XYZ file of C-alpha atoms in Angstrom:
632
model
C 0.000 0.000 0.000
C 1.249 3.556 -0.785
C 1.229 5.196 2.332
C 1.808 8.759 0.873
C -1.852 8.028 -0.291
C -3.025 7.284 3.490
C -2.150 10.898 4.161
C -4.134 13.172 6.411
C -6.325 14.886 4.286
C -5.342 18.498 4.932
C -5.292 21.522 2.654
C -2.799 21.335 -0.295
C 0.288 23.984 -0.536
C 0.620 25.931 -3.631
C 4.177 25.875 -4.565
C 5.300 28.960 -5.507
C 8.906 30.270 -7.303
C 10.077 26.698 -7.132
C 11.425 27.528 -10.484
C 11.333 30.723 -12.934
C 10.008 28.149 -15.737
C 7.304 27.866 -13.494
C 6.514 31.664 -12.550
C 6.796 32.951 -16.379
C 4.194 30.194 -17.164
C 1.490 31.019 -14.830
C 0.224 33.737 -16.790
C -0.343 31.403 -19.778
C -0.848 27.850 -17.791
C -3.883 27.251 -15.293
C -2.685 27.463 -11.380
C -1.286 23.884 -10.476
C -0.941 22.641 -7.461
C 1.617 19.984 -6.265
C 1.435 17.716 -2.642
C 4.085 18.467 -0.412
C 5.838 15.235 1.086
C 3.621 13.190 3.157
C 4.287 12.699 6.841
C 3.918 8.969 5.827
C 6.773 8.439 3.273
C 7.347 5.676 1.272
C 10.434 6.661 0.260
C 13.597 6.659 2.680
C 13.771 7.773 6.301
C 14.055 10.946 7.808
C 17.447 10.895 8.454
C 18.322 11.735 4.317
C 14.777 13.164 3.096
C 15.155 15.157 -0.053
C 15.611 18.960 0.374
C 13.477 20.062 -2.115
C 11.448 18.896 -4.672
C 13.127 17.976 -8.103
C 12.722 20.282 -10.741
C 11.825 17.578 -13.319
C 9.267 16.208 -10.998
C 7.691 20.026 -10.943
C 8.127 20.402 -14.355
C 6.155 16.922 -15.094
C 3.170 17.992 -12.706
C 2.878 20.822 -14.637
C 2.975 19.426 -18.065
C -0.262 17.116 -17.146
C -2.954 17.233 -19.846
C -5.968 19.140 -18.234
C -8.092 16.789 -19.473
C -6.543 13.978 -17.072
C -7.956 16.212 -14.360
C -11.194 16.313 -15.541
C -11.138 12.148 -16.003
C -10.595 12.765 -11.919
C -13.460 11.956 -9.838
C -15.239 14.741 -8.221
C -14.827 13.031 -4.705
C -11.910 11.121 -3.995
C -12.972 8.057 -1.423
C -11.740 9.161 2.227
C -9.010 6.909 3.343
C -9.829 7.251 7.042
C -13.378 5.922 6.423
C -11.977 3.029 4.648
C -9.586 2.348 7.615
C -11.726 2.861 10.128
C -14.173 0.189 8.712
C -11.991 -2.128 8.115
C -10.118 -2.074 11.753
C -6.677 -0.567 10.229
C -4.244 2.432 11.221
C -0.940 3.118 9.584
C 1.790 5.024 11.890
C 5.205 6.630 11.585
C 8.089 5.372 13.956
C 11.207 7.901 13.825
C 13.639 4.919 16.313
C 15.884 7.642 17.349
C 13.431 10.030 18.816
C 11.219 6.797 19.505
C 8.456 8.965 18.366
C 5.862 7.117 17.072
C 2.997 9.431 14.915
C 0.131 7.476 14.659
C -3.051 8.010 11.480
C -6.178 9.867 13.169
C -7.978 6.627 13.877
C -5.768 5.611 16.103
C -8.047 5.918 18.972
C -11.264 4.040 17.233
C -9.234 0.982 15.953
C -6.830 0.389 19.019
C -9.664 1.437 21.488
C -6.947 3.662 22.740
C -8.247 7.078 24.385
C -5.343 8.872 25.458
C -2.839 8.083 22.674
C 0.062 9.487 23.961
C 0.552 6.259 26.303
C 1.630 4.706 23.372
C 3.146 7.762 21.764
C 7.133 6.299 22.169
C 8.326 2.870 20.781
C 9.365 2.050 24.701
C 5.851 3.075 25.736
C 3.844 1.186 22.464
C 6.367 -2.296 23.716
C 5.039 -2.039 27.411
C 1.731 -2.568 26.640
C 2.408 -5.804 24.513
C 0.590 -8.896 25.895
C 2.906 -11.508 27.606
C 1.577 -14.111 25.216
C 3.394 -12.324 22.138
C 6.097 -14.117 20.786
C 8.195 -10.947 19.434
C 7.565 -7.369 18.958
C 7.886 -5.090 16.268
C 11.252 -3.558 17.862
C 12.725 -6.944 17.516
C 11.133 -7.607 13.938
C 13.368 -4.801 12.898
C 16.580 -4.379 15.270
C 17.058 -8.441 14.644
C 16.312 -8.199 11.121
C 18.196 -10.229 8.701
C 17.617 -8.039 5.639
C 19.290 -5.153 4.729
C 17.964 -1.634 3.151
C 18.439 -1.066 -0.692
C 17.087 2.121 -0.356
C 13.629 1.619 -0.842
C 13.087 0.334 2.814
C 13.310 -3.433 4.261
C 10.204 -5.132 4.970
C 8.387 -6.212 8.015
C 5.411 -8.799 8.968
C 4.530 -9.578 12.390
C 1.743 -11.074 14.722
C 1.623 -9.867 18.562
C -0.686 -8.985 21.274
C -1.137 -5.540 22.723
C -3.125 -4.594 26.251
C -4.162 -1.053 25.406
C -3.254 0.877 28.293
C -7.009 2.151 29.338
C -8.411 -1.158 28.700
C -8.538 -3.713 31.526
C -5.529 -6.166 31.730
C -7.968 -9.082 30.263
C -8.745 -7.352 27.288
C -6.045 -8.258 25.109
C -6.324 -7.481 21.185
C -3.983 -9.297 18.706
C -2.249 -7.130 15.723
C -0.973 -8.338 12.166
C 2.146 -5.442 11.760
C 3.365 -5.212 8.320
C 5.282 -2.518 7.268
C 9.402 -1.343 6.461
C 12.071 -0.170 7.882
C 14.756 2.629 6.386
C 18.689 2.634 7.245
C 20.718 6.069 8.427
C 23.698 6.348 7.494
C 25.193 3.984 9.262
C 23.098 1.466 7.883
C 21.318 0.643 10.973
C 17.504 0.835 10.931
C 16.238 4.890 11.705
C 13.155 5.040 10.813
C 9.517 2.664 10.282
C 6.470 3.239 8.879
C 3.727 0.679 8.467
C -0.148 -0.771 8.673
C -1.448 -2.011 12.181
C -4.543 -4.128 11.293
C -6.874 -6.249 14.240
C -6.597 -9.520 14.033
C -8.462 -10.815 17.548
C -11.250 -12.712 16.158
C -8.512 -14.620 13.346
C -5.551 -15.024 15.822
C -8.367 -16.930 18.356
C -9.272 -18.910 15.510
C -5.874 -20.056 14.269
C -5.255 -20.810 18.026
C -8.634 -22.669 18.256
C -7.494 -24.698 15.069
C -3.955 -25.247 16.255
C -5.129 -26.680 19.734
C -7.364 -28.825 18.256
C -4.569 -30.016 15.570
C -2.581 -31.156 18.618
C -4.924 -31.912 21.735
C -8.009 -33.506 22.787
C -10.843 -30.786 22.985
C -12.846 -32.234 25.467
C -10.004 -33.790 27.699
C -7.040 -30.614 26.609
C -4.282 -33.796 26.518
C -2.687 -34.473 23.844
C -4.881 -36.329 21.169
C -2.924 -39.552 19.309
C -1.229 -37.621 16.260
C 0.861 -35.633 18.821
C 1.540 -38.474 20.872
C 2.512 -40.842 18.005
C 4.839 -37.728 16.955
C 6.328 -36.664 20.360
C 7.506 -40.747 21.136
C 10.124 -40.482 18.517
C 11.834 -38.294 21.157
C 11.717 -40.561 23.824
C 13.400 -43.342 21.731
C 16.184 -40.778 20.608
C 16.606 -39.919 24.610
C 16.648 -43.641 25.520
C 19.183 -44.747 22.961
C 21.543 -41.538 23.460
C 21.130 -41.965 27.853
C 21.151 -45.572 27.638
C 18.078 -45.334 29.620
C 14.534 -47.307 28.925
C 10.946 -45.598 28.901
C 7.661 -47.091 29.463
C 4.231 -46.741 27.730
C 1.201 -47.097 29.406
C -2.630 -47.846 28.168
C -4.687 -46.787 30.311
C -9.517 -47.570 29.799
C -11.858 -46.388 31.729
C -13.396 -49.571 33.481
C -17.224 -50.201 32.454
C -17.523 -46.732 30.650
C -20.330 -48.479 28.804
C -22.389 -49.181 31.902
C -21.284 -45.320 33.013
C -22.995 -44.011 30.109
C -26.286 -46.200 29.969
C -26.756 -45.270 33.975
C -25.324 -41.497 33.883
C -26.252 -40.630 29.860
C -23.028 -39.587 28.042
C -22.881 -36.037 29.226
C -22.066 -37.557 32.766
C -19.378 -39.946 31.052
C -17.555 -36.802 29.257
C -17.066 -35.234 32.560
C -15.794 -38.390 34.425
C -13.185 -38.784 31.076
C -12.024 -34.712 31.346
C -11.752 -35.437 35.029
C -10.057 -39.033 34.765
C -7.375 -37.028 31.859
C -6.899 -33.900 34.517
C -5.931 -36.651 37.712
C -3.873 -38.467 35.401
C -1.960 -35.014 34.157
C -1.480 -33.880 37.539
C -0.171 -36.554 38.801
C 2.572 -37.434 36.206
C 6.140 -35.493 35.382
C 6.150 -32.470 33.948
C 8.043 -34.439 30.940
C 6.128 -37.407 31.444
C 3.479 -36.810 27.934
C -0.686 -38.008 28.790
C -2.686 -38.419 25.585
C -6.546 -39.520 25.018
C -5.582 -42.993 22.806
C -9.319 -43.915 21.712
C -12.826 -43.321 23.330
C -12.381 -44.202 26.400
C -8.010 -44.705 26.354
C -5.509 -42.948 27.764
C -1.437 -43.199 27.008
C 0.871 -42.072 29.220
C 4.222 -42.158 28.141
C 6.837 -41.738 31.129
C 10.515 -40.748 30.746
C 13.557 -42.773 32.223
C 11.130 -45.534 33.919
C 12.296 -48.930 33.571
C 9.798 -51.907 34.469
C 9.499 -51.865 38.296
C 9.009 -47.774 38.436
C 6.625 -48.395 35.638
C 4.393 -51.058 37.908
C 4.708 -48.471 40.701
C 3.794 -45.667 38.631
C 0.612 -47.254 37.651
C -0.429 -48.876 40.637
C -0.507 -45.312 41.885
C -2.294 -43.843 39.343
C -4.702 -46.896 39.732
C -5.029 -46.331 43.493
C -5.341 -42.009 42.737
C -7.976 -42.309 39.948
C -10.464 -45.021 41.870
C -9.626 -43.551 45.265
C -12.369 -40.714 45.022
C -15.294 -40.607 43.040
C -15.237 -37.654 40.636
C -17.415 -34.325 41.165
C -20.129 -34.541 38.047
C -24.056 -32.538 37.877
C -25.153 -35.542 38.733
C -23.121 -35.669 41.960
C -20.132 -38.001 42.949
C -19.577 -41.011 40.560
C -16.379 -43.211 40.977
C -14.473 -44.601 38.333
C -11.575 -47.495 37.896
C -8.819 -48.231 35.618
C -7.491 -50.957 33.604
C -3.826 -50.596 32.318
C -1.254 -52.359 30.311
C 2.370 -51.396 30.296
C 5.336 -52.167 28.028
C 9.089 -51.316 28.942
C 10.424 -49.897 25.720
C 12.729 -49.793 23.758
C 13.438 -53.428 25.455
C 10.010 -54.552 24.400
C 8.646 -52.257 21.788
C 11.915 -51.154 19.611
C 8.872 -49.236 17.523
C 6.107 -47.121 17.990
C 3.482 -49.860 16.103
C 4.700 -52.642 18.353
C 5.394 -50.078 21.626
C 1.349 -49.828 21.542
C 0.571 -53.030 19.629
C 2.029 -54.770 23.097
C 0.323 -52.824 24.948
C -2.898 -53.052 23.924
C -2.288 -56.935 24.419
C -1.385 -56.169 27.697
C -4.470 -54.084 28.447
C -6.541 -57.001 26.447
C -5.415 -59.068 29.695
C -6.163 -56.544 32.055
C -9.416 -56.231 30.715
C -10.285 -59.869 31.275
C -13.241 -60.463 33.885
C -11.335 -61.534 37.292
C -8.218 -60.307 35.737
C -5.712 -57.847 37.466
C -6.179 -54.523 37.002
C -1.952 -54.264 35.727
C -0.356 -56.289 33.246
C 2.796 -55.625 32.174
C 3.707 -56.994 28.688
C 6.446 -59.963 28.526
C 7.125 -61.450 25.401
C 5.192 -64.631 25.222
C 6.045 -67.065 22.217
C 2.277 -68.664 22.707
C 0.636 -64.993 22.391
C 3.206 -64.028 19.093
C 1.963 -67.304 17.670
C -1.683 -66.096 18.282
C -1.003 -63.107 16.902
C 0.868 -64.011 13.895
C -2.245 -66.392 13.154
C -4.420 -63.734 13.484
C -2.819 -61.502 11.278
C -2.975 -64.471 8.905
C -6.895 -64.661 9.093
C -7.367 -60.687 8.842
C -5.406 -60.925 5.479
C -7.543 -64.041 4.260
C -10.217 -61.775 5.153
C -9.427 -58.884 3.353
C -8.747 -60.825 0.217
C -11.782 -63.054 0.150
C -13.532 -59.310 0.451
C -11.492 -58.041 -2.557
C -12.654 -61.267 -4.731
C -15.981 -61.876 -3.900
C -15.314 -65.173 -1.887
C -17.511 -63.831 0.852
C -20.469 -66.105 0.552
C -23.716 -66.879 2.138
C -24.296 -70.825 3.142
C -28.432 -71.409 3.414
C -29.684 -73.270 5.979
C -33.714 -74.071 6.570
C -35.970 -73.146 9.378
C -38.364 -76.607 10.082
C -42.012 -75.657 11.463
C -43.034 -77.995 13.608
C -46.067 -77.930 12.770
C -45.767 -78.952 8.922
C -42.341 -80.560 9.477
C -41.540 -78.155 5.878
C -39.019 -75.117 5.496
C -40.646 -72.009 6.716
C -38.085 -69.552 6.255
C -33.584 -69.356 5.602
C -30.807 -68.644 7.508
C -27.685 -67.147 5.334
C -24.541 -68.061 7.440
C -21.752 -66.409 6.038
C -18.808 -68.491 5.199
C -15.633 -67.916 3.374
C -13.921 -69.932 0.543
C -10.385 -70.073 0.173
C -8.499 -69.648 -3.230
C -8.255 -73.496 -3.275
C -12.195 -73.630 -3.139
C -12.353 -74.971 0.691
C -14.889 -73.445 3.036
C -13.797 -71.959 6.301
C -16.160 -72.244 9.362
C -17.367 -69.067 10.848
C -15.973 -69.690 14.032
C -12.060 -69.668 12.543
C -13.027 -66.275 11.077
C -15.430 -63.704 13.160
C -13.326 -63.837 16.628
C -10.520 -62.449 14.182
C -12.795 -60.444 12.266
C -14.676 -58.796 15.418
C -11.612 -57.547 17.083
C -9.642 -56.494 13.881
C -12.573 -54.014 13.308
C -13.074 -56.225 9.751
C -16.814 -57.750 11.255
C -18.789 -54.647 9.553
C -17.069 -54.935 6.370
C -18.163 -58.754 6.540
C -21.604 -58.033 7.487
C -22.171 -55.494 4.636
C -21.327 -58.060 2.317
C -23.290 -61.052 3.835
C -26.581 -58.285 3.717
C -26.044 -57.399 0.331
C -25.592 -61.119 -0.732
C -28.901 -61.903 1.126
C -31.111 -59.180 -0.106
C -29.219 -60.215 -3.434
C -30.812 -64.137 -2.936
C -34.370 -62.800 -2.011
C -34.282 -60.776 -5.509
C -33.052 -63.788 -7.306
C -35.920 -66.075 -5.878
C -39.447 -63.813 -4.634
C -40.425 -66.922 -2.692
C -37.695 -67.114 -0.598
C -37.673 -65.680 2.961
C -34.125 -65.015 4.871
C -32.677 -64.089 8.052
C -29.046 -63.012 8.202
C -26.681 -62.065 11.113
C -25.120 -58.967 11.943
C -23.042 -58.169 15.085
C -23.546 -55.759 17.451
C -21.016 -53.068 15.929
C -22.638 -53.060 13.043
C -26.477 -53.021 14.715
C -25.214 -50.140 16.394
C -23.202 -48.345 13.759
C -25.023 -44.960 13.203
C -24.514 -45.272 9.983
C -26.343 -49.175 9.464
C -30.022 -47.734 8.948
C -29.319 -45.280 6.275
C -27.551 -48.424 4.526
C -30.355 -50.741 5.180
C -32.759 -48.228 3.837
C -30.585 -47.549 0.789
C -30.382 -51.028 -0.077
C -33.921 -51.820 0.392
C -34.829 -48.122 -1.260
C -35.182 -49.553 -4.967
C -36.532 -53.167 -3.938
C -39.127 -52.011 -0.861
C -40.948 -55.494 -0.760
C -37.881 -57.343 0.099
C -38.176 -55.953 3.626
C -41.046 -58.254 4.827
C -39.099 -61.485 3.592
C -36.151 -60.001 5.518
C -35.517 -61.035 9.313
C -32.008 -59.040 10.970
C -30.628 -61.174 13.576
C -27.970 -59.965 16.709
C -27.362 -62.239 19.637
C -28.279 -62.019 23.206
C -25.172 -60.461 24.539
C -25.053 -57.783 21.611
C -28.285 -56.834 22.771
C -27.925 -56.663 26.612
C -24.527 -54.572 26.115
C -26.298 -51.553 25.530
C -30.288 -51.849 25.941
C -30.978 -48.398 25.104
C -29.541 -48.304 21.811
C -30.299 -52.014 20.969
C -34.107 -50.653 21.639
C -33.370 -47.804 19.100
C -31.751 -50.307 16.684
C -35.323 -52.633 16.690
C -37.143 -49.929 16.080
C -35.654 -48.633 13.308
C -34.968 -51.970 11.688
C -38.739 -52.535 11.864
C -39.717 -48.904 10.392
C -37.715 -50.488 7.473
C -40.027 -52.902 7.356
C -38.093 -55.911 8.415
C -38.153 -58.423 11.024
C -35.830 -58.527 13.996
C -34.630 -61.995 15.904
C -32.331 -62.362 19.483
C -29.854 -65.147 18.404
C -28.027 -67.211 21.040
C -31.265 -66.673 23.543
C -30.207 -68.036 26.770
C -26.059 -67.129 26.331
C -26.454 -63.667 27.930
C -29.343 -64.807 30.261
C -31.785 -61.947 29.501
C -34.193 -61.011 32.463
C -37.770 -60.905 31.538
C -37.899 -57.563 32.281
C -35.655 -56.667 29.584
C -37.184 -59.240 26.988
C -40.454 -57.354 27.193
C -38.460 -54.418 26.059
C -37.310 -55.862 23.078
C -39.551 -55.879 20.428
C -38.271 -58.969 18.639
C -40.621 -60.949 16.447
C -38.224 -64.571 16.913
C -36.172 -65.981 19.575
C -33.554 -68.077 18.916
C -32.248 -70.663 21.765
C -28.606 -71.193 21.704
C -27.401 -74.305 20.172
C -24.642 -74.997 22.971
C -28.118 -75.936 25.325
C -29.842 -77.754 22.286
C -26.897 -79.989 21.642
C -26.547 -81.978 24.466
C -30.688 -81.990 25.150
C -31.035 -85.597 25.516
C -28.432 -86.203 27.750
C -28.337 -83.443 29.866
C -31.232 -82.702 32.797
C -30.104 -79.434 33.021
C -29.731 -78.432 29.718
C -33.786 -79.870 29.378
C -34.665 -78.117 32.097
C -33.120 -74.720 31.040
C -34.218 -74.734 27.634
C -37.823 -75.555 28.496
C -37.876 -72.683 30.574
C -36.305 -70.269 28.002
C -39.379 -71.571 25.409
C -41.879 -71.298 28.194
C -40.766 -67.631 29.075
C -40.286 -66.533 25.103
C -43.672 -68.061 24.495
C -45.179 -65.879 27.590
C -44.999 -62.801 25.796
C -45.900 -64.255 22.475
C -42.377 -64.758 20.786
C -41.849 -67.918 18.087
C -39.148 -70.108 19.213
C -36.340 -71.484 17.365
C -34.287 -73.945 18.115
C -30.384 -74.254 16.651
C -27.850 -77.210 16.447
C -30.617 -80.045 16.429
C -28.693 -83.289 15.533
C -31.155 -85.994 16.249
C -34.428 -86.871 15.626
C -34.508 -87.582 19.853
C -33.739 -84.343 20.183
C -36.532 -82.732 17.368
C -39.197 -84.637 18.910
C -38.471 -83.086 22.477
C -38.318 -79.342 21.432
C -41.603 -80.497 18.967
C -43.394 -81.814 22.476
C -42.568 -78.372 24.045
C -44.673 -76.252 21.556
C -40.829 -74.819 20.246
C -42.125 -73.429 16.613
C -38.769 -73.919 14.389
C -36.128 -76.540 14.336
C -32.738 -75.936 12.635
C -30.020 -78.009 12.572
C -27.685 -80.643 10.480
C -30.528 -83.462 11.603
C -32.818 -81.566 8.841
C -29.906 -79.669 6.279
C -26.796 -78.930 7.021
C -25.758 -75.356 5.677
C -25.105 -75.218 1.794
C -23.014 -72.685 0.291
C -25.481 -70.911 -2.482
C -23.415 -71.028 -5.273
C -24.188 -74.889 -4.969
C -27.387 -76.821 -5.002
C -28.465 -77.068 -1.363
C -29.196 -80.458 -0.503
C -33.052 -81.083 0.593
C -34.235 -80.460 4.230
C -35.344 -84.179 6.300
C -39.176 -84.523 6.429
């Protein structure tokens, strides 16, 4: 910006006898008048200003054509307006008087009412904010560039307490300007723009926070963490010294947030994060991992400061309950630790131990601390694992995700009523893989809602293919739950809307129990879709009836491990009677699974149980191949 163009706007000197050209031509030539220098140069500082105007620069002001004066508005716009609306001043800073002459706005843009307080350089630098990294006196004293003679230039970012303001009201300036050498080449003399930048500066902070911490918790969130280790491992191979990491879940924050509501929960994790910070090193880093995981990462520790170190944090965080709305509420930790780099020589495996660790911890009856030790059994399970989540991934890629039918028997008609589709996967060499080598893997890889997409569309697939068909099909309780499952579910069924009423969705027992609230929500919305709903594995989870008359299934499904065994086992004949009797109370349809016998069928037929299903009637059949016929 030309800042002789920001000029006050006061009356214009004539120039007179600046040369005798000049005075024997104003007889003949219209009165011209020329702008004296502004008291805003661009050009160089006041310690070499020019003495008097060039005569060639007179002589070209007064050659102008008068018709470029009449192209010349009528009304030039007024700079100060235009400042003043758009929160700018410019200013003058002479650095060996210090005097700095601020533009007329001064007062409306800064907020500023008596601005000689900020009249001197020394005066202006006293009122900047503590939080400013630099000031404009060091912007220019420390600046690497030199003048060329038509100034140096100048950016910078600080906060300023104006000095009639109170001491909270801080207001955050964007400086741009240049500097101009003396003689001695040192900086004399500054001008520049002063623009407000509050409302910006508070959101680039707001962004940059939330770029490196946790808003709800203010740790750091996992990026910084995951970027900040690298340090630790320099420290510890320089110092010979070993660090450890720590995992650190809230115990039960499920059952926290279906008896508190998840408002509750967030304050009991921001509280849980502000113990843990407090009572770590200063250098010790705290991070919110996942959900409802913290990592700590704590410097020189090796593995019995590390056990110590948690079983105090342990003891701290379940000691007290925490202060919430809804009054005191106590909380408990599970943690797993790993020495590193002894036991996690990178970052993946630093927290890919511990998690196992904390996988251990988590166990019902199990300690509340593991530490990780390398186990040859547990790298054996994992390497195995790692297999199947690969097979998994592939059979995705190629389509060898496929649905296995198996019928439904009424007992009434001893025909098929209705399908299950198991899913089941088929290796490259054409062999099938049972379910049970595949969904433990697939369930805690996060894989099992990539699985049960596919098995759905593969099942409303089959009821397009054959309109007589009806079909149930599983999906786990991730997936139930999984915001995004109804919009899918309607989407899919969106061009094909009578599929829905040959369509059954089936979760088991302890999918449903885990979070009653939202399994409720799930039903519901299944059924506005216009599908059916069934509890698989009734009986595994031990539902009360309190909570089965909440669920609005339409089909309960006893668990095969009861059914197996039913002729041989009292017990298991007495507890599965009792499950039929108690679905049948409020007026659910029964199923049966894993019926193997016909001594077995004509038990659960005696009890009134509506549907049989088993390898007695059809075993499953993969659907790419003729399924075999169900027993009669």
């Amino acid at each position: 910006m030309q800042l002789r163009y920001l000029a006050s706007r006061g009356p214009k000197k004539i120039v007179a006898d600046a040369a005798p050209e000049l005075s024997r031509e104003k007889d003949a030539q219209p009165e011209r008048r020329v702008e004296t220098e502004s008291s805003l140069p661009s050009q160089p500082p006041l310690a070499r200003p020019p003495q008097s105007i060039p005569a060639p620069l007179i002589e070209a002001a007064s050659d102008r054509s008068p018709d470029l004066d009449d192209a010349l508005p009528a009304s030039a716009p007024d700079p100060l307006r235009i400042l003043d609306s758009i929160g700018e001043v410019v200013y003058d800073w002479d650095l060996r008087s210090d005097i700095i002459s601020w533009g007329p706005n001064v007062r409306s843009v800064l907020g500023v009412s008596n601005v000689a307080l900020i009249g001197t350089g020394r005066a202006f630098a006293e009122c900047l904010s503590p939080d400013s990294e630099s000031s404009r006196y060091e912007a220019i004293a420390r600046s690497a560039a030199s003048d060329d003679g038509a100034g140096a230039p100048f950016q910078i970012c600080y906060g300023l307490l104006p000095p009639d303001s109170p001491r909270d009201a801080a207001i955050w300036i964007e400086d741009t300007g240049r500097w101009f050498a003396g003689p001695d080449g040192r900086p004399a003399r500054a001008h520049g723009l002063v623009r407000v930048i509050t409302e910006r500066y508070k959101q680039d902070r707001r962004l940059a926070f939330e770029s490196r911490f946790d808003t709800l918790t203010g740790v750091l969130n996992r990026a910084s963490l995951l970027e900040q280790i690298g340090l630790f491992y320099a420290q510890a191979a320089k110092k010979k010294q070993s660090f450890a990491a720590l995992l650190v879940a809230i115990d039960n924050l499920f059952l926290l947030n279906r008896t508190y509501g998840y408002d509750i929960a967030d304050q009991i994790i921001a509280s849980i994060a502000q113990r843990l910070r407090t009572n770590c090193r200063e250098r010790d880093l705290v991070a919110r991992y996942a959900g409802n995981k913290f990592a700590l990462v704590l410097e020189n520790c090796d593995a019995a400061e590390m056990t110590a170190a948690a079983e105090r944090l342990i003891e701290i965080v379940g000691g007290a309950p925490f202060e919430t709305t809804a009054g005191p509420v106590p909380a408990a930790l599970r943690i797993g630790g790993v020495v590193a780099p002894r036991n996690g020589r990178a970052v993946h495996l630093l927290f890919q131990h511990a998690e196992e660790a904390l996988d251990i911890a988590r166990q019902p009856g199990g300690a509340r601390l593991i530490a990780y030790e390398p186990s040859l059994a547990r790298e054996d399970t994992r390497m195995k694992a790692l297999k199947v989540s690969d097979e998994i991934v592939s059979a995705l890629n190629d389509g060898r995700i496929i649905l296995a039918l198996q019928p439904l028997i009424d007992t009434r008609t001893g025909a098929p009523a209705f399908y299950e589709g198991l899913m089941r996967l088929r290796r490259k060499d054409g062999a099938l893989v049972s379910p049970s080598s595949v969904l433990p893997t697939a369930e805690k890889s996060g894989l099992i809602q990539m699985v049960d997409y596919r098995i759905l569309e593969l099942g409303l697939k089959k009821l397009i293919e054959d309109p007589a068909l009806q079909l149930s099909v599983n999906m786990s309780g991730r997936t139930v739950r999984d915001p995004d499952f109804i919009s899918r579910l309607r989407a899919h069924l969106a061009p094909f809307p009578e599929l829905a009423r040959r369509l059954m969705i089936e979760f088991t027992e302890t999918c449903a129990i885990e979070d009653i609230e939202a399994t409720v929500r799930a039903i519901a919305e299944i059924k506005k879709c216009g599908a059916r709903v069934a509890m698989d594995d009734f009986g595994a989870g031990h539902t009360s009836f309190k909570n089965l008359r909440r669920f609005d299934f339409d089909l309960v499904k006893i668990d095969g491990a009861f059914v197996q065994n039913l002729a041989r086992s009292a017990d298991d004949r007495f507890f599965v009677k009792t499950l039929a009797e108690l679905a049948h109370h409020v007026g659910l349809p029964v199923v049966a699974e894993w019926v193997e016998d016909a001594e077995t069928a004509k038990i659960l037929t005696d009890w009134g149980v509506d549907y049989l299903q088993g390898d007695y009637f059809a075993p499953a059949a993969a659907s790419d191949v003729k399924a075999p016929a169900a027993r009669e």
